[in-house]
Amino acid sequence: MRTNTELRLALVLDGGADRAVWAAGVTHELDRLRRAEGPWRDLCRDTDTTVVVDIIAGTNAGGLNGILLACAVAAGEPLPTELRDLWVRDAALATGKLLDDTSERPRSLLDSAYLTKLMRSAVRPRAQRVARRGGPPREPVTLFVTAPATGGPRRYRFVADAQRQVHHPEIGPHPTARNDFTADEALVTAGRAAVGFPGAFEPVSEEPLRAHRDSADDSLFAAVVEEMSRRTVSGPYRRVLAYVGPGNRRWGPLPPSPREAAFRALGDRLAAAAESPVDRLFDRLPDEGLLATAAGLVEEYRRARTVDGIWQARRLLATDPGRPARIDVTSLDALWVPPAGARVDQAIDGPLWTWGVSAARQVVTTLLRETRRHLDGPAPARTMALSAALTKILAIDDAVRDATRSRAAADGIGPTASDKELAALVDGVVAEQRVREHLLVVVRSAAAAYAESVGVPAPVVVERALAAEVLARAFAAPSVRPHTPPFDVARICPDVSRPEQRLFGVLGTATGRADEWLWGRLDAAAHLVRLVLADQPEVVVARRIEWMRRAILDDESGRAGAADGAALEARLAAAHHRPTGERLRTFLRTDDGRATATGLARSATRLLTHGRPTAVDRAGWQHTLEAVVAEDRPADLSLLNRLARASTGPLRSGLWSALRDDPTRVATRLRNRLVLLLLGFAGLVFALGGLVGAAVALYHSGDPVFRWTAFGLVLAVLVGFLTAAVRTLAAPDPPPAA
């Protein structure tokens, strides 16, 4: 009988305006897979697989898609049916949508208010339904959103979990329902902050997000990996960290690009983080020689963990604590390390767990990995008990960290405090939170669950796990991150047949955006089928991919205005295999392309010449720049700015006429106008030189008539130039060409 297996996906969604629409198509297909909708139902049924998306992280446009998917997961609903319209129809780089070239004092290149309205229309109804319904969230999910900010990126965390473990000093770790996805304004603000690249969209106030601020002193991948360890298991599962971003998935015969090679190296490092030397040592126990060695290293282990605890405390209070300094631990008797003379075979005999949070976590993690390694068939009760014990220890760890930060802020203790001050700070928190008392209960229950299945007394189980911990970390440097459960790394990327092919996203036409949405669905299907059928022959995988591809094309054909899936595929292939440069030139020669180019130019001009929201008045250079570049003649120009505008008229008219007629020829037209302007200036100088030379020759001829003729000639030229200059400065600009 086949056992149902959970495929747990942790998603990292990359950003970028050019990939936003494609990534939205990927997100749509991920949502259909997790709900086993359409052809995915047959695939999941045939493989007896349940797909769970429980961790989502996004940056830039990936943050927007991630928020929408996480809201759907938390609500137990599908993605909004308007998602396709949001990206294909509404998220257009056009005047009246993402472009606003009419604002008097713009604060960004694109229309921030319009984007906020789009986000609110997609997020608020679902969040309000969840809030009205009340009760725990339907499915657990954790969302990370990274936003650019001055001084470094900021990360925000939203959690929905009906059984989220939290710690209280009186009752210890206990499950409680938490659902951050009812905070619609915070979610909308997070989405806006995610795309708040300086200049593109205006910055947002962080006030609605303060309760969701997460530490951002490590990478987004590291935060996702850390969150994996907080998930409990109830049966066989396979964890996959999936990165949705650019690249080519065919890693075999094709040389990987530098970014792809970096990603593969990152995946190897992250996967290696799941391996622990403690596990290998645990497998060799009981070995009397190793147990005796561990007993002799307890004092060294105690010193190393004291240094580790002080460095971790300093790290909590500083973004970059630097390299750990030499710490004198002889005078420190910390509560988070075993006392002098402690023995590994008596760790759970007393009234308190005296080995600290880190050791407790490592003991339970080791037992859980041993159980998972030998798991065959439905998960025994010990697996769920050990998984629950690990989440309780993580809850205690979180409580200690939060209390340490709060107490340090209240007592005025910073990262430059002495080692004794930091040790006293952490000791006070450990005592206040009754950490050792509650850890003993958790470790005892975990050891009992494991011992019952293997027929070994619980104290012996803890002795072996602690001995492995001591042997592995007695001389180890301070650790930044504990080990995590094992996982695979996958990548969902555009599968392009031409390396130079590029996506346009919101920069393209409505038809182009619809095609990229479809490509996102097709690319996602190919990768996701391979994930589900990881152990199947290639011929089976290829057949399933083709079957899924046909189903998606048929599903999209009606919305795309095609007769059937085959007609849509032919149109898509014809557009896809055109070179990127040709596609861009074709777009810019359409009405939409010309309007987009002109609108961007106007918006950029308004931003440069008026975008000083903190100043009472504009700077002088902004007035001059507006006089030179603005399509419409500004009012109240100074004499110098009028001269600047008059002298650059041919270049300016060439720029705007090219944008209206054919944006692909902007550079050519500006170059030609500049050449003509320089030639005209040279001809003018030459003509003036000739006139002056003739006047000088007439003046020196000695004949009074010739002298008066020379004087009249010079005077006529000067009057003509002055008259032309006055008329040019006073006359309005010519109307734009139709």
XYZ file of C-alpha atoms in Angstrom:
738
model
C 0.000 0.000 0.000
C 1.416 3.367 -1.029
C 1.919 5.940 1.717
C 0.857 9.518 1.175
C 3.863 11.842 1.096
C 3.870 15.561 1.750
C 5.848 17.710 -0.653
C 6.549 20.840 1.378
C 7.587 23.875 -0.639
C 9.438 26.857 0.780
C 9.391 29.555 -1.913
C 11.803 32.422 -2.514
C 10.294 34.742 -5.134
C 12.731 37.042 -6.900
C 11.668 40.507 -8.018
C 12.078 42.804 -10.984
C 9.604 44.693 -13.149
C 10.649 42.636 -16.179
C 9.859 39.318 -14.444
C 6.770 40.382 -12.506
C 4.155 39.102 -14.969
C 6.022 35.864 -15.671
C 6.412 35.266 -11.920
C 2.692 35.907 -11.435
C 1.993 33.065 -13.870
C 4.335 30.841 -11.854
C 2.548 31.850 -8.648
C -0.806 31.000 -10.201
C 0.393 27.505 -11.120
C 1.894 26.962 -7.666
C -1.480 27.808 -6.186
C -3.229 25.303 -8.458
C -0.725 22.616 -7.484
C -1.125 23.132 -3.738
C -4.907 22.879 -4.130
C -4.618 19.930 -6.570
C -6.792 21.755 -9.095
C -7.429 20.638 -12.658
C -4.775 18.306 -14.104
C -2.748 18.601 -10.905
C -5.440 16.594 -9.129
C -4.713 13.559 -11.287
C -0.959 13.916 -10.847
C -1.191 14.204 -7.053
C -3.630 11.298 -6.883
C -1.484 9.053 -9.074
C 1.637 9.755 -6.993
C -0.231 9.894 -3.653
C 1.329 13.288 -2.965
C 0.010 16.242 -1.010
C 1.674 19.563 -1.795
C 1.969 22.144 0.971
C 3.242 25.711 0.546
C 4.020 26.851 4.087
C 6.937 29.309 3.726
C 6.993 32.188 1.233
C 9.611 34.901 0.864
C 9.653 37.650 -1.720
C 11.539 40.728 -2.814
C 10.359 43.560 -5.049
C 7.603 42.308 -7.376
C 8.138 38.867 -5.852
C 6.975 40.401 -2.586
C 3.670 41.409 -4.204
C 3.060 37.931 -5.612
C 4.172 36.362 -2.338
C 1.734 38.448 -0.305
C -1.184 37.441 -2.520
C -0.250 33.745 -2.383
C 0.301 33.789 1.392
C -3.067 35.489 1.934
C -4.719 32.755 -0.115
C -2.971 30.004 1.862
C -3.883 31.523 5.227
C -7.503 31.974 4.155
C -7.755 28.469 2.707
C -8.880 29.972 -0.591
C -7.535 30.084 -4.144
C -5.612 33.053 -5.436
C -7.928 35.851 -6.533
C -9.322 35.219 -9.988
C -8.407 38.801 -10.814
C -4.672 38.059 -10.514
C -4.300 37.671 -14.269
C -6.188 40.903 -14.935
C -4.139 42.680 -12.278
C -0.876 41.962 -14.093
C -2.020 41.754 -17.712
C -4.553 44.576 -17.827
C -3.978 46.864 -14.844
C -0.212 46.749 -14.181
C 0.615 48.589 -17.392
C 3.315 51.192 -17.775
C 0.868 53.648 -19.296
C -0.528 57.065 -18.458
C -3.482 56.734 -16.113
C -2.107 53.516 -14.634
C 1.462 53.095 -13.385
C 2.486 56.314 -15.124
C 1.407 59.713 -13.818
C 2.942 62.572 -15.783
C 0.503 65.241 -14.570
C 1.423 65.583 -10.889
C 2.596 69.065 -9.936
C 5.257 67.885 -7.471
C 5.912 64.181 -8.122
C 7.834 62.158 -5.551
C 8.563 59.167 -7.776
C 8.807 58.143 -11.398
C 5.743 55.873 -11.228
C 2.318 56.346 -9.668
C 2.541 55.062 -6.100
C -1.121 55.779 -5.344
C -2.252 53.620 -8.263
C -0.089 50.699 -7.124
C -1.426 51.022 -3.584
C -4.965 50.926 -4.951
C -4.206 47.739 -6.895
C -2.680 46.075 -3.838
C -5.547 47.114 -1.610
C -8.161 45.820 -4.055
C -6.460 42.402 -4.102
C -5.531 42.041 -0.411
C -8.187 43.849 1.603
C -11.278 41.755 0.675
C -9.564 38.494 1.618
C -8.107 39.884 4.860
C -11.487 41.281 5.846
C -13.187 37.935 5.188
C -10.626 36.178 7.387
C -11.143 38.758 10.135
C -14.944 38.442 9.987
C -14.781 34.656 10.022
C -12.544 34.619 13.080
C -10.986 31.490 14.489
C -7.601 30.007 13.616
C -6.101 30.218 10.116
C -7.037 27.457 7.696
C -3.451 26.536 6.780
C -0.122 27.490 8.390
C 2.094 29.829 6.401
C 4.954 32.214 7.118
C 5.599 35.156 4.818
C 8.824 37.164 4.590
C 8.834 40.419 2.629
C 12.097 42.263 2.040
C 11.961 45.977 1.289
C 14.785 48.307 0.223
C 15.525 51.076 2.697
C 18.171 53.628 3.518
C 20.854 51.900 5.544
C 20.101 48.427 4.189
C 17.095 46.239 3.395
C 14.382 45.629 5.949
C 12.479 42.407 6.359
C 8.959 41.854 7.630
C 7.389 38.619 8.839
C 3.729 37.594 8.794
C 2.656 34.329 10.419
C -0.541 32.303 10.236
C -0.514 29.208 12.432
C -3.241 27.600 14.505
C -0.635 25.868 16.703
C 2.172 28.405 16.932
C 4.283 27.685 19.998
C 4.918 30.631 22.311
C 6.635 30.683 25.676
C 5.323 32.102 28.938
C 7.394 32.022 32.124
C 4.530 30.614 34.190
C 3.203 27.882 31.908
C 6.119 27.334 29.544
C 5.794 26.794 25.783
C 2.224 26.297 24.640
C 0.330 26.429 21.330
C -1.657 29.499 20.441
C -3.420 30.649 17.304
C -1.771 33.482 15.414
C -2.972 35.055 12.205
C -1.233 38.172 10.929
C -3.149 38.024 7.652
C -6.092 39.931 9.059
C -3.909 43.070 9.151
C -4.816 44.212 5.655
C -3.221 47.659 5.933
C 0.082 46.159 7.102
C 0.052 43.704 4.184
C -0.696 46.456 1.668
C 2.068 48.604 3.154
C 4.496 45.670 3.005
C 3.692 45.193 -0.667
C 4.281 48.863 -1.346
C 7.498 48.824 0.653
C 8.741 45.797 -1.301
C 8.687 47.749 -4.568
C 9.818 51.002 -2.986
C 13.019 51.198 -5.007
C 14.321 54.765 -4.654
C 12.975 56.892 -7.468
C 10.586 54.292 -8.926
C 7.941 54.520 -6.191
C 7.850 56.873 -3.264
C 8.808 55.510 0.168
C 6.122 54.469 2.630
C 5.743 54.946 6.351
C 6.897 51.935 8.345
C 4.402 52.592 11.133
C 1.858 49.875 10.149
C 4.736 47.368 9.883
C 6.497 47.862 13.208
C 4.800 44.856 14.785
C 5.998 42.692 11.885
C 9.614 43.887 11.706
C 12.007 40.953 11.506
C 15.752 40.801 11.951
C 17.455 41.341 8.582
C 21.051 40.697 9.599
C 21.132 37.532 7.518
C 20.036 36.588 4.017
C 16.490 35.887 2.950
C 17.493 32.302 2.181
C 18.851 31.902 5.707
C 15.591 33.171 7.208
C 13.637 30.657 5.131
C 15.923 27.805 6.185
C 15.562 28.822 9.830
C 11.772 28.821 9.495
C 11.859 25.255 8.157
C 12.973 23.982 11.554
C 9.804 25.397 13.130
C 7.510 23.091 11.186
C 6.153 19.930 12.791
C 5.734 16.700 10.815
C 2.998 14.101 10.960
C 4.154 11.674 8.280
C 6.611 11.076 5.443
C 7.560 14.301 3.728
C 10.075 15.877 1.380
C 11.153 19.475 1.906
C 12.151 21.559 -1.116
C 13.444 25.123 -1.129
C 12.332 26.485 -4.507
C 13.771 29.686 -5.931
C 11.621 31.449 -8.523
C 13.845 33.673 -10.616
C 15.848 34.130 -13.812
C 18.089 31.528 -15.393
C 18.008 28.361 -17.455
C 16.999 25.127 -15.777
C 18.997 22.872 -18.105
C 22.082 22.740 -15.926
C 23.475 19.573 -17.501
C 24.791 20.175 -21.037
C 24.709 23.971 -20.884
C 27.342 25.981 -19.004
C 25.620 27.801 -16.136
C 25.633 31.564 -16.033
C 27.533 33.277 -13.171
C 24.286 34.002 -11.307
C 23.121 30.423 -11.759
C 26.471 29.051 -10.632
C 26.262 31.249 -7.544
C 22.768 29.949 -6.848
C 23.882 26.347 -7.175
C 26.774 26.990 -4.791
C 24.363 28.663 -2.386
C 22.050 25.669 -2.621
C 24.926 23.333 -1.828
C 25.886 25.423 1.206
C 22.323 25.598 2.477
C 21.780 21.887 2.014
C 25.084 21.180 3.749
C 23.844 23.189 6.724
C 21.372 20.388 7.376
C 24.216 17.931 8.014
C 25.602 17.782 11.525
C 28.729 16.096 12.921
C 26.677 15.429 16.050
C 24.554 12.952 14.081
C 27.605 11.019 12.918
C 28.990 10.864 16.451
C 25.614 9.775 17.830
C 25.652 6.816 15.435
C 28.949 5.634 16.972
C 27.601 5.662 20.516
C 27.493 3.882 22.895
C 31.241 3.657 22.639
C 32.851 3.604 26.069
C 35.947 5.323 24.765
C 33.932 8.165 23.222
C 31.783 8.506 26.341
C 34.892 8.778 28.499
C 36.384 11.350 26.127
C 33.183 13.390 26.247
C 33.189 13.302 30.053
C 36.716 14.689 30.043
C 35.795 17.516 27.644
C 32.816 18.887 29.563
C 34.886 21.698 31.071
C 36.178 22.730 27.627
C 32.640 22.548 26.288
C 31.471 24.725 29.167
C 34.028 27.409 28.323
C 33.229 27.304 24.608
C 29.480 27.654 25.213
C 30.047 30.547 27.621
C 31.961 32.397 24.911
C 29.245 31.462 22.432
C 26.482 32.806 24.683
C 28.202 36.147 25.252
C 28.914 36.549 21.541
C 25.308 35.692 20.678
C 24.076 38.282 23.187
C 26.369 40.898 21.684
C 25.134 39.889 18.235
C 21.535 40.455 19.313
C 22.350 44.051 20.209
C 24.491 44.903 17.168
C 24.100 44.429 13.421
C 27.731 43.371 13.063
C 29.433 42.254 16.278
C 32.670 41.551 14.427
C 35.000 38.723 15.304
C 34.558 37.327 18.823
C 37.119 38.862 21.141
C 39.022 36.817 23.696
C 36.720 36.336 26.667
C 37.887 35.448 30.171
C 35.340 32.889 31.367
C 37.133 31.841 34.526
C 35.136 34.310 36.606
C 31.813 33.661 34.861
C 29.330 31.071 36.096
C 26.548 31.491 33.550
C 23.124 29.903 33.847
C 23.004 28.871 30.179
C 25.944 26.427 30.400
C 26.439 23.326 32.557
C 27.909 24.069 35.991
C 31.390 22.976 36.940
C 31.516 19.235 37.485
C 28.399 18.526 35.386
C 28.050 14.998 33.976
C 26.381 14.006 30.710
C 24.783 10.931 32.328
C 22.924 13.023 34.924
C 21.525 15.791 32.707
C 17.838 15.015 33.358
C 18.157 13.672 36.899
C 17.909 16.993 38.710
C 15.131 19.594 38.976
C 16.591 21.814 36.208
C 18.077 21.468 32.742
C 21.434 23.151 33.232
C 22.923 22.677 29.758
C 21.264 25.633 28.036
C 18.887 26.142 25.129
C 21.447 25.311 22.440
C 22.260 21.901 23.907
C 18.575 21.093 24.411
C 17.860 21.964 20.810
C 20.731 19.842 19.562
C 19.669 16.836 21.650
C 16.099 16.907 20.353
C 17.254 17.611 16.776
C 19.567 14.594 16.891
C 16.785 12.314 18.123
C 14.382 13.666 15.520
C 16.846 13.105 12.695
C 17.487 9.570 13.841
C 13.753 8.943 13.797
C 13.304 10.478 10.344
C 16.243 8.546 8.974
C 14.632 5.233 9.860
C 11.074 6.325 9.097
C 9.250 3.776 6.957
C 5.525 4.096 6.450
C 3.240 6.256 8.572
C 5.033 8.412 11.103
C 5.042 6.892 14.594
C 3.892 8.910 17.554
C 7.496 9.564 18.567
C 8.101 11.564 15.379
C 5.277 13.947 16.140
C 6.318 14.166 19.801
C 9.918 14.994 18.893
C 8.845 17.517 16.263
C 6.551 19.214 18.784
C 9.357 19.244 21.364
C 11.671 20.996 18.913
C 9.122 23.733 18.216
C 8.722 24.257 21.977
C 12.465 24.725 22.385
C 12.442 27.210 19.506
C 9.638 29.102 21.255
C 11.739 29.283 24.425
C 14.716 30.472 22.375
C 12.601 33.206 20.761
C 11.320 34.319 24.165
C 14.876 34.546 25.528
C 16.025 36.615 22.555
C 13.058 38.990 22.725
C 13.393 39.408 26.480
C 17.139 40.030 26.140
C 16.551 42.835 23.648
C 13.803 44.388 25.780
C 15.766 44.185 29.002
C 18.913 45.566 27.363
C 16.937 48.531 26.017
C 15.357 49.167 29.423
C 18.694 48.951 31.271
C 20.651 50.903 28.661
C 22.961 47.991 27.825
C 24.443 48.095 24.334
C 26.787 45.982 22.215
C 29.827 47.664 23.783
C 28.961 46.417 27.277
C 31.496 44.298 29.124
C 31.377 40.507 29.118
C 30.233 40.446 32.743
C 27.402 42.877 32.020
C 26.196 40.780 29.094
C 26.475 37.565 31.102
C 24.472 39.124 33.928
C 21.882 40.345 31.416
C 21.356 36.873 29.926
C 21.402 35.225 33.369
C 18.625 37.543 34.476
C 16.535 36.679 31.423
C 17.094 32.929 31.856
C 15.988 33.139 35.482
C 13.041 35.425 34.745
C 11.738 33.180 31.953
C 12.292 30.017 34.048
C 14.101 28.568 31.076
C 15.894 25.702 32.804
C 12.735 24.473 34.473
C 10.701 24.358 31.258
C 13.534 22.935 29.157
C 13.817 19.967 31.502
C 10.171 19.081 30.903
C 10.574 19.313 27.128
C 13.821 17.309 26.940
C 12.458 14.601 29.248
C 9.334 14.171 27.125
C 11.373 14.009 23.905
C 13.835 11.491 25.358
C 10.991 9.345 26.692
C 9.289 9.285 23.277
C 12.499 8.176 21.573
C 13.531 5.743 24.319
C 10.209 3.922 24.246
C 10.663 2.985 20.589
C 14.287 1.814 20.845
C 14.092 0.118 24.233
C 16.768 2.261 25.888
C 16.223 4.266 29.111
C 15.665 7.974 28.583
C 18.728 9.058 30.649
C 20.923 6.879 28.431
C 19.439 8.460 25.297
C 20.172 11.946 26.612
C 23.662 10.873 27.701
C 24.520 9.709 24.177
C 23.094 12.810 22.509
C 24.860 15.139 24.951
C 28.125 13.235 24.576
C 27.935 13.720 20.805
C 27.199 17.423 21.359
C 30.200 17.826 23.682
C 32.547 15.983 21.331
C 31.434 18.067 18.342
C 31.419 21.510 19.959
C 33.930 21.496 22.797
C 36.407 23.410 20.648
C 33.971 24.904 18.124
C 33.845 28.600 17.328
C 30.731 30.592 18.233
C 27.922 29.420 15.998
C 25.639 31.744 14.078
C 22.903 29.301 13.133
C 21.926 25.860 14.395
C 21.465 22.934 12.075
C 18.210 22.565 10.172
C 16.219 19.637 8.787
C 17.408 18.235 5.442
C 15.978 19.697 2.262
C 16.452 19.778 -1.488
C 17.044 22.895 -3.576
C 15.170 23.538 -6.827
C 14.851 26.416 -9.230
C 11.860 27.566 -11.248
C 13.087 29.791 -14.042
C 12.190 30.892 -17.597
C 13.101 28.072 -19.981
C 14.193 30.056 -23.003
C 15.583 28.517 -26.156
C 17.673 31.611 -26.921
C 20.157 32.767 -24.260
C 19.620 36.408 -25.260
C 15.843 36.222 -24.808
C 14.523 38.631 -22.204
C 11.238 39.297 -20.447
C 9.564 42.708 -20.518
C 6.969 42.356 -17.752
C 5.061 45.572 -17.121
C 7.134 47.261 -19.852
C 5.431 45.357 -22.669
C 2.092 45.440 -24.432
C -1.061 43.823 -23.067
C -0.571 40.936 -25.503
C 3.056 40.604 -24.449
C 2.098 40.541 -20.782
C -0.519 37.877 -21.484
C 2.130 35.793 -23.248
C 4.534 36.158 -20.328
C 1.792 35.156 -17.895
C 1.271 32.032 -19.985
C 5.008 31.361 -20.184
C 5.130 31.575 -16.398
C 2.447 28.919 -16.122
C 4.151 26.662 -18.677
C 7.609 27.014 -17.129
C 6.228 26.398 -13.647
C 4.385 23.290 -14.824
C 7.565 21.800 -16.303
C 9.550 22.326 -13.108
C 6.786 21.323 -10.714
C 6.028 18.098 -12.557
C 9.699 17.198 -12.190
C 9.513 17.933 -8.468
C 6.489 15.704 -7.957
C 7.912 12.924 -10.170
C 11.469 13.190 -8.857
C 11.933 9.400 -8.739
C 10.271 8.593 -12.082
C 11.986 7.796 -15.417
C 12.544 10.692 -17.791
C 10.100 9.305 -20.353
C 7.312 9.366 -17.755
C 8.223 12.895 -16.687
C 8.319 14.166 -20.285
C 4.922 12.638 -21.031
C 3.391 14.269 -17.950
C 4.923 17.647 -18.797
C 3.478 17.542 -22.307
C 0.088 16.537 -20.933
C 0.175 19.426 -18.440
C 1.317 21.813 -21.160
C -1.653 20.937 -23.369
C -4.071 21.412 -20.485
C -2.676 24.883 -19.697
C -2.771 25.990 -23.347
C -6.384 24.876 -23.658
C -7.240 26.677 -20.423
C -5.698 29.957 -21.619
C -6.823 29.843 -25.255
C -10.227 31.414 -24.613
C -8.856 34.348 -22.616
C -6.081 34.868 -25.173
C -8.511 35.035 -28.100
C -7.158 31.877 -29.760
C -9.286 29.188 -31.376
C -7.685 26.419 -29.326
C -4.519 25.456 -27.515
C -2.671 24.595 -30.733
C -3.368 28.024 -32.231
C -2.246 29.712 -29.030
C 0.949 27.653 -28.982
C 1.748 28.652 -32.563
C 1.241 32.331 -31.787
C 3.292 32.062 -28.628
C 6.163 30.311 -30.394
C 6.242 32.924 -33.163
C 6.475 35.748 -30.640
C 8.888 33.939 -28.348
C 11.543 33.190 -30.946
C 11.874 36.759 -32.140
C 15.085 38.425 -30.919
C 14.745 40.675 -27.914
C 15.869 43.772 -29.815
C 13.292 43.194 -32.524
C 10.537 42.688 -29.946
C 11.492 45.928 -28.202
C 11.610 47.917 -31.437
C 8.267 46.516 -32.541
C 6.700 47.472 -29.228
C 8.074 51.018 -29.299
C 6.624 51.549 -32.773
C 3.102 50.730 -31.614
C 0.716 53.308 -30.183
C 1.178 51.788 -26.711
C 4.952 51.869 -27.068
C 5.039 55.489 -28.177
C 2.683 56.470 -25.369
C 4.807 54.589 -22.828
C 8.063 56.173 -24.002
C 6.546 59.660 -24.054
C 4.899 59.188 -20.665
C 8.135 57.949 -19.094
C 10.033 60.912 -20.516
C 7.430 63.367 -19.218
C 7.318 61.692 -15.811
C 11.112 61.694 -15.537
C 11.213 65.356 -16.545
C 8.603 66.295 -13.950
C 10.435 64.309 -11.275
C 13.790 65.937 -12.032
C 12.449 69.453 -12.328
C 9.780 69.446 -9.600
C 10.547 66.502 -7.331
C 11.789 68.245 -4.192
C 9.113 67.405 -1.605
C 11.213 68.595 1.338
C 12.107 71.971 -0.160
C 9.976 75.105 -0.081
C 11.016 76.107 -3.584
C 12.828 74.489 -6.437
C 16.544 74.861 -6.991
C 17.904 77.077 -9.750
C 19.263 74.141 -11.721
C 15.776 72.613 -11.775
C 14.363 75.748 -13.413
C 17.134 75.648 -16.030
C 16.682 71.920 -16.653
C 12.945 72.408 -17.087
C 13.560 75.253 -19.543
C 15.891 73.083 -21.615
C 14.019 69.751 -21.542
C 10.305 70.376 -20.914
C 8.070 69.820 -23.918
C 5.748 72.698 -22.991
C 7.265 76.118 -22.400
C 7.327 76.855 -18.641
C 5.930 80.140 -17.406
C 7.984 82.977 -15.905
C 11.342 82.028 -17.373
C 14.317 84.206 -16.575
C 16.327 85.774 -19.390
C 19.127 83.210 -19.056
C 16.663 80.311 -19.056
C 14.965 81.784 -22.130
C 18.314 81.915 -23.891
C 19.029 78.315 -22.837
C 15.641 77.171 -24.127
C 16.009 79.030 -27.421
C 19.505 77.691 -28.076
C 18.476 74.065 -27.409
C 15.205 74.228 -29.345
C 16.260 71.928 -32.225
C 17.469 69.232 -29.836
C 14.362 69.443 -27.675
C 11.956 69.334 -30.599
C 13.892 66.388 -32.040
C 13.606 64.494 -28.755
C 9.870 64.920 -28.300
C 8.983 64.461 -31.953
C 10.980 61.212 -32.010
C 9.201 59.980 -28.878
C 5.842 60.683 -30.498
C 6.751 59.286 -33.927
C 9.251 56.466 -33.364
C 11.033 56.123 -29.987
C 13.563 53.743 -31.526
C 15.014 56.713 -33.448
C 15.478 59.057 -30.488
C 19.255 58.660 -30.445
C 19.523 58.979 -34.226
C 17.364 62.072 -34.362
C 19.201 63.755 -31.495
C 22.518 63.007 -33.158
C 21.358 64.422 -36.481
C 19.920 67.533 -34.832
C 23.130 68.046 -32.886
C 25.211 67.775 -36.055
C 22.955 70.260 -37.848
C 23.060 72.596 -34.856
C 26.863 72.509 -34.777
C 27.068 73.044 -38.537
C 24.653 75.956 -38.307
C 26.639 77.494 -35.474
C 29.866 77.074 -37.441
C 28.248 78.638 -40.526
C 26.973 81.539 -38.445
C 30.414 82.146 -36.987
C 31.932 81.974 -40.469
C 29.359 84.427 -41.888
C 29.834 86.845 -39.009
C 33.570 86.629 -39.460
C 33.190 87.443 -43.153
C 30.955 90.422 -42.422
C 33.319 91.753 -39.786
C 36.258 91.295 -42.143
C 34.458 93.117 -44.939
C 33.478 95.947 -42.598
C 37.059 96.323 -41.382
C 38.359 96.384 -44.955
C 35.847 99.062 -45.949
C 36.649 101.123 -42.871
C 40.375 101.107 -43.620
C 39.905 101.974 -47.292
C 40.115 105.718 -46.460
C 36.957 106.625 -48.382
C 34.263 108.217 -46.098
C 31.502 106.581 -48.118
C 33.021 103.163 -47.559
C 33.442 103.926 -43.867
C 29.788 104.871 -43.462
C 28.828 101.808 -45.475
C 30.858 99.589 -43.101
C 29.255 101.265 -40.085
C 25.760 100.780 -41.512
C 26.468 97.140 -42.355
C 27.599 96.323 -38.800
C 24.679 98.246 -37.315
C 22.174 96.433 -39.541
C 23.583 93.048 -38.556
C 23.447 93.906 -34.851
C 19.887 95.226 -35.102
C 18.845 92.123 -37.029
C 20.347 89.785 -34.460
C 18.841 91.675 -31.542
C 15.420 91.743 -33.196
C 15.559 88.013 -33.943
C 16.690 87.261 -30.384
C 13.905 89.345 -28.828
C 11.256 87.769 -31.046
C 12.585 84.283 -30.309
C 12.623 84.839 -26.565
C 9.169 86.400 -26.526
C 7.442 84.022 -28.939
C 5.735 80.856 -27.633
C 7.040 77.436 -28.602
C 5.646 76.022 -31.846
C 2.817 73.530 -31.364
C 3.840 69.859 -31.335
C 3.591 67.984 -34.581
C 0.470 65.939 -35.025
